[in-house]
Structure formats: C-alpha cells, structure tokens
Tab-separated table of C-alpha atoms in Angstrom:
chain	number	residue	atom	x	y	z
A	974	MET	CA	93.810	-36.457	-99.731
A	975	ARG	CA	92.771	-36.319	-103.346
A	976	ASN	CA	96.158	-37.246	-104.794
A	977	PRO	CA	97.632	-40.100	-102.735
A	978	ALA	CA	99.913	-41.177	-105.595
A	979	ILE	CA	102.148	-38.153	-105.070
A	980	GLN	CA	104.061	-39.929	-102.298
A	981	ASN	CA	104.697	-42.929	-104.553
A	982	ASP	CA	105.785	-40.649	-107.390
A	983	PHE	CA	108.195	-38.832	-105.105
A	984	SER	CA	109.616	-42.137	-103.843
A	985	TYR	CA	110.186	-43.190	-107.454
A	986	TYR	CA	111.998	-39.902	-108.089
A	987	ARG	CA	114.238	-40.469	-105.049
A	988	ARG	CA	115.082	-44.029	-106.141
A	989	THR	CA	115.896	-42.824	-109.648
A	990	ILE	CA	118.170	-40.047	-108.366
A	991	SER	CA	119.861	-42.525	-106.033
A	992	ARG	CA	120.494	-44.968	-108.913
A	993	ASN	CA	121.861	-42.164	-111.038
A	994	ARG	CA	124.281	-41.173	-108.264
A	995	ILE	CA	125.470	-44.760	-107.895
A	996	ASN	CA	126.052	-44.985	-111.649
A	997	ASN	CA	127.738	-41.544	-111.687
A	998	MET	CA	125.051	-40.173	-113.966
A	999	HIS	CA	124.740	-36.601	-112.704
A	1000	LEU	CA	122.311	-35.500	-115.382
A	1001	ASP	CA	120.694	-32.330	-114.082
A	1002	ILE	CA	122.353	-31.490	-110.772
A	1003	GLU	CA	120.981	-27.938	-110.460
A	1004	ASN	CA	117.383	-29.269	-110.480
A	1005	GLU	CA	118.029	-32.203	-108.163
A	1006	VAL	CA	116.511	-32.161	-104.672
A	1007	ASN	CA	119.140	-32.713	-101.957
A	1008	ASN	CA	118.708	-35.524	-99.406
A	1009	GLU	CA	117.690	-33.299	-96.502
A	1010	MET	CA	114.993	-31.566	-98.525
A	1011	ALA	CA	113.825	-34.906	-99.958
A	1012	ASN	CA	113.486	-36.349	-96.447
A	1013	ARG	CA	111.461	-33.350	-95.325
A	1014	MET	CA	109.251	-33.556	-98.410
A	1015	SER	CA	108.627	-37.272	-97.778
A	1016	LEU	CA	107.511	-36.575	-94.218
A	1017	PHE	CA	105.284	-33.743	-95.467
A	1018	TYR	CA	103.560	-35.950	-98.053
A	1019	ALA	CA	103.199	-38.836	-95.582
A	1020	GLU	CA	100.312	-36.969	-93.946
A	1021	ALA	CA	96.786	-37.498	-95.304
A	1022	THR	CA	96.302	-33.721	-95.496
A	1023	PRO	CA	99.808	-32.287	-95.355
A	1024	MET	CA	98.961	-28.603	-95.698
A	1025	LEU	CA	96.252	-28.790	-93.050
A	1026	LYS	CA	98.662	-30.594	-90.720
A	1027	MET	CA	101.241	-27.823	-91.186
A	1028	LEU	CA	98.628	-25.104	-90.572
A	1029	SER	CA	97.427	-26.904	-87.470
A	1030	ASN	CA	100.978	-27.312	-86.148
A	1031	ALA	CA	101.798	-23.661	-86.886
A	1032	THR	CA	98.637	-22.451	-85.142
A	1033	MET	CA	99.271	-24.684	-82.122
A	1034	HIS	CA	102.863	-23.410	-82.015
A	1035	PHE	CA	101.586	-19.820	-82.150
A	1036	VAL	CA	99.144	-20.463	-79.306
A	1037	SER	CA	101.753	-22.207	-77.143
A	1038	GLU	CA	104.430	-19.540	-77.785
A	1039	ASN	CA	102.086	-16.635	-76.965
A	1040	LYS	CA	100.868	-17.584	-73.505
A	1041	THR	CA	99.843	-13.982	-72.744
A	1042	LEU	CA	97.409	-14.064	-75.666
A	1043	PRO	CA	94.284	-16.001	-74.648
A	1044	ILE	CA	93.496	-19.013	-76.843
A	1045	GLU	CA	89.974	-17.570	-77.186
A	1046	ASN	CA	91.386	-14.819	-79.410
A	1047	THR	CA	92.577	-17.439	-81.887
A	1048	THR	CA	89.472	-19.618	-81.690
A	1049	ASP	CA	87.168	-16.579	-81.940
A	1050	CYS	CA	88.957	-15.508	-85.105
A	1051	LEU	CA	88.565	-19.016	-86.577
A	1052	SER	CA	84.893	-19.291	-85.622
A	1053	THR	CA	84.209	-15.840	-87.108
A	1054	MET	CA	85.827	-16.882	-90.394
A	1055	THR	CA	83.633	-20.001	-90.431
A	1056	SER	CA	80.502	-17.978	-89.760
A	1057	VAL	CA	81.317	-15.499	-92.523
A	1058	CYS	CA	81.773	-18.319	-95.040
A	1059	LYS	CA	78.568	-20.043	-93.923
A	1060	VAL	CA	76.512	-16.855	-94.227
A	1061	MET	CA	78.003	-16.126	-97.668
A	1062	LEU	CA	77.035	-19.619	-98.828
A	1063	GLU	CA	73.539	-19.824	-97.352
A	1064	THR	CA	72.286	-16.299	-98.097
A	1065	PRO	CA	70.971	-16.049	-101.681
A	1066	GLU	CA	71.778	-12.327	-101.893
A	1067	TYR	CA	75.453	-12.884	-101.056
A	1068	ARG	CA	75.742	-16.135	-102.945
A	1069	SER	CA	74.453	-14.504	-106.135
A	1070	ARG	CA	77.508	-12.229	-106.064
A	1071	PHE	CA	79.806	-15.178	-106.785
A	1072	THR	CA	80.648	-15.015	-110.471
A	1073	SER	CA	82.184	-18.463	-110.775
A	1074	GLU	CA	81.779	-21.946	-109.383
A	1075	GLU	CA	85.457	-21.868	-108.312
A	1076	THR	CA	84.734	-18.980	-105.930
A	1077	LEU	CA	81.872	-20.938	-104.389
A	1078	MET	CA	84.109	-24.005	-103.968
A	1079	PHE	CA	86.875	-21.840	-102.504
A	1080	CYS	CA	84.478	-20.471	-99.892
A	1081	MET	CA	83.357	-24.004	-98.951
A	1082	ARG	CA	86.977	-25.193	-98.720
A	1083	VAL	CA	87.904	-22.278	-96.479
A	1084	MET	CA	84.907	-22.971	-94.234
A	1085	VAL	CA	85.789	-26.661	-93.873
A	1086	GLY	CA	89.501	-25.963	-93.424
A	1087	VAL	CA	88.842	-23.424	-90.686
A	1088	ILE	CA	86.430	-25.813	-88.927
A	1089	ILE	CA	89.115	-28.500	-88.916
A	1090	LEU	CA	91.731	-26.025	-87.716
A	1091	TYR	CA	89.394	-24.840	-84.947
A	1092	ASP	CA	88.769	-28.459	-83.969
A	1093	HIS	CA	92.507	-29.073	-83.639
A	1094	VAL	CA	93.229	-25.859	-81.718
A	1095	HIS	CA	90.251	-25.609	-79.360
A	1096	PRO	CA	90.573	-27.812	-76.254
A	1097	VAL	CA	87.124	-29.419	-76.667
A	1098	GLY	CA	86.825	-29.007	-80.427
A	1099	ALA	CA	84.305	-27.728	-82.934
A	1100	PHE	CA	81.597	-30.344	-82.367
A	1101	CYS	CA	80.687	-29.755	-78.716
A	1102	LYS	CA	77.617	-27.748	-77.755
A	1103	THR	CA	79.708	-24.910	-76.322
A	1104	SER	CA	81.547	-24.445	-79.625
A	1105	LYS	CA	81.140	-21.061	-81.271
A	1106	ILE	CA	80.732	-22.764	-84.651
A	1107	ASP	CA	77.261	-23.658	-85.895
A	1108	MET	CA	78.228	-27.173	-87.023
A	1109	LYS	CA	74.683	-28.185	-87.947
A	1110	GLY	CA	74.344	-25.106	-90.138
A	1111	CYS	CA	77.733	-25.629	-91.787
A	1112	ILE	CA	77.033	-29.297	-92.542
A	1113	LYS	CA	73.571	-28.362	-93.850
A	1114	VAL	CA	75.103	-25.763	-96.204
A	1115	LEU	CA	77.541	-28.374	-97.524
A	1116	LYS	CA	74.843	-31.003	-97.998
A	1117	GLU	CA	72.741	-28.555	-100.029
A	1118	GLN	CA	75.474	-28.492	-102.701
A	1119	ALA	CA	75.972	-31.009	-105.497
A	1120	PRO	CA	77.083	-34.253	-103.796
A	1121	ASP	CA	80.027	-34.880	-106.116
A	1122	SER	CA	81.505	-31.434	-105.421
A	1123	VAL	CA	81.332	-31.612	-101.608
A	1124	GLU	CA	81.960	-35.292	-100.861
A	1125	GLY	CA	85.665	-34.592	-100.342
A	1126	LEU	CA	84.863	-31.741	-97.965
A	1127	LEU	CA	82.454	-33.888	-95.949
A	1128	ASN	CA	85.111	-36.631	-95.840
A	1129	ALA	CA	87.615	-34.080	-94.576
A	1130	LEU	CA	85.241	-33.295	-91.705
A	1131	ARG	CA	84.711	-37.009	-91.066
A	1132	PHE	CA	88.326	-38.112	-91.138
A	1133	THR	CA	90.632	-35.191	-90.285
A	1134	THR	CA	88.940	-33.734	-87.220
A	1135	LYS	CA	90.031	-34.668	-83.712
A	1136	HIS	CA	86.784	-34.427	-81.770
A	1137	LEU	CA	84.031	-35.786	-84.035
A	1138	ASN	CA	83.873	-39.102	-82.179
A	1139	ASP	CA	84.049	-37.577	-78.694
A	1140	GLU	CA	81.182	-38.191	-76.283
A	1141	SER	CA	80.481	-34.447	-76.225
A	1142	THR	CA	79.544	-34.526	-79.939
A	1143	SER	CA	75.793	-34.728	-80.386
A	1144	LYS	CA	74.366	-37.781	-82.098
A	1145	GLN	CA	72.565	-35.511	-84.542
A	1146	ILE	CA	75.837	-34.013	-85.824
A	1147	ARG	CA	77.419	-37.469	-86.095
A	1148	ALA	CA	74.363	-38.685	-88.013
A	1149	MET	CA	74.580	-35.720	-90.393
A	1150	LEU	CA	78.137	-36.727	-91.262
A	1151	GLN	CA	77.383	-40.434	-91.776
C-alpha cells in the first residue's frame, strides 16, 4: 500500500529482461527471474496489500480444509491477539516497557493486521456488535497516536476490510473511521 511503484518497477525489469533475450544479451542468467516466477510475482504485487491477501487466503484455506475444527477456534485466536495488542498499547504500565518507537509501531501494525484478517475470516466480520473485537477501543487507541504515524493503519482499516460498509456496522464505528 505504501509502495505502489514496485509493480511498475517490476514491469520495467520484465521488459528489460525480455529485450535482452530478444537481443541475445544474456548478461546475468543466474540472477534472472524465470517467466513462471515473474508471472506469480506480478500477480502478488497486483494486490493493494499483497501480504495481507496471502495471509487471508492461507487462513481461509486452513479453515476450509479443517472442517472438524470450528471456525470459532481461529477467530477466537485472532480476537485474543487483537485484545492483547490493544491492552499493551492503552495501558501506561505495559506501554512504558516498550524501549523503542518501532516496537510500538509493530504492535499497532499487528493489531490492525489481525483485525483485518479477522474481518476476512469471520462470517459477519469484525465490525458487527457480536464481534469479539472491541473495535471502538482499537480505533480509539490508534487515534490517540501521532496522526502521521497511524494514518496508513487507519486507511488499512478503511480500505482493506470486507465488512466496514455492511449494515450491521454501527454508525459510530463508521464515523470514527471517517
């Protein structure tokens, strides 16, 4: 999301390699990406958030392949991870244990990523009232941070979740993310 030029750069690389092949200029063959891998990489980078898309697909695949394991086990694990991150961020005693700003940002990124993953995996999503995630609390924790450091995370919640615009999402949560 933060580096959209990577797809253009990779396309330029592929065109350059193709031109070199046509002109029989095999400069550095051992470091060249083969066509199949290049095609797969292009499809990966075509997504707005490629890593999140892969995690979501892998989790959905896990849930669908393990029918004997209730989906609640997966969603409970995700909601617990979100709650742990939220408590670590909002409790001064725990937050003071972070020695660097990078650790704080990492915790916020994990919280947002797990919310989005939960929203993709859970049938009704993370924003409904029956969700086990305290969305108001999580959004409040994010909004208490420096705006320039969390704008990307808030945008991730706005634009990469499946259920934010559902009717079951409260107007208050939608307003918090506007």
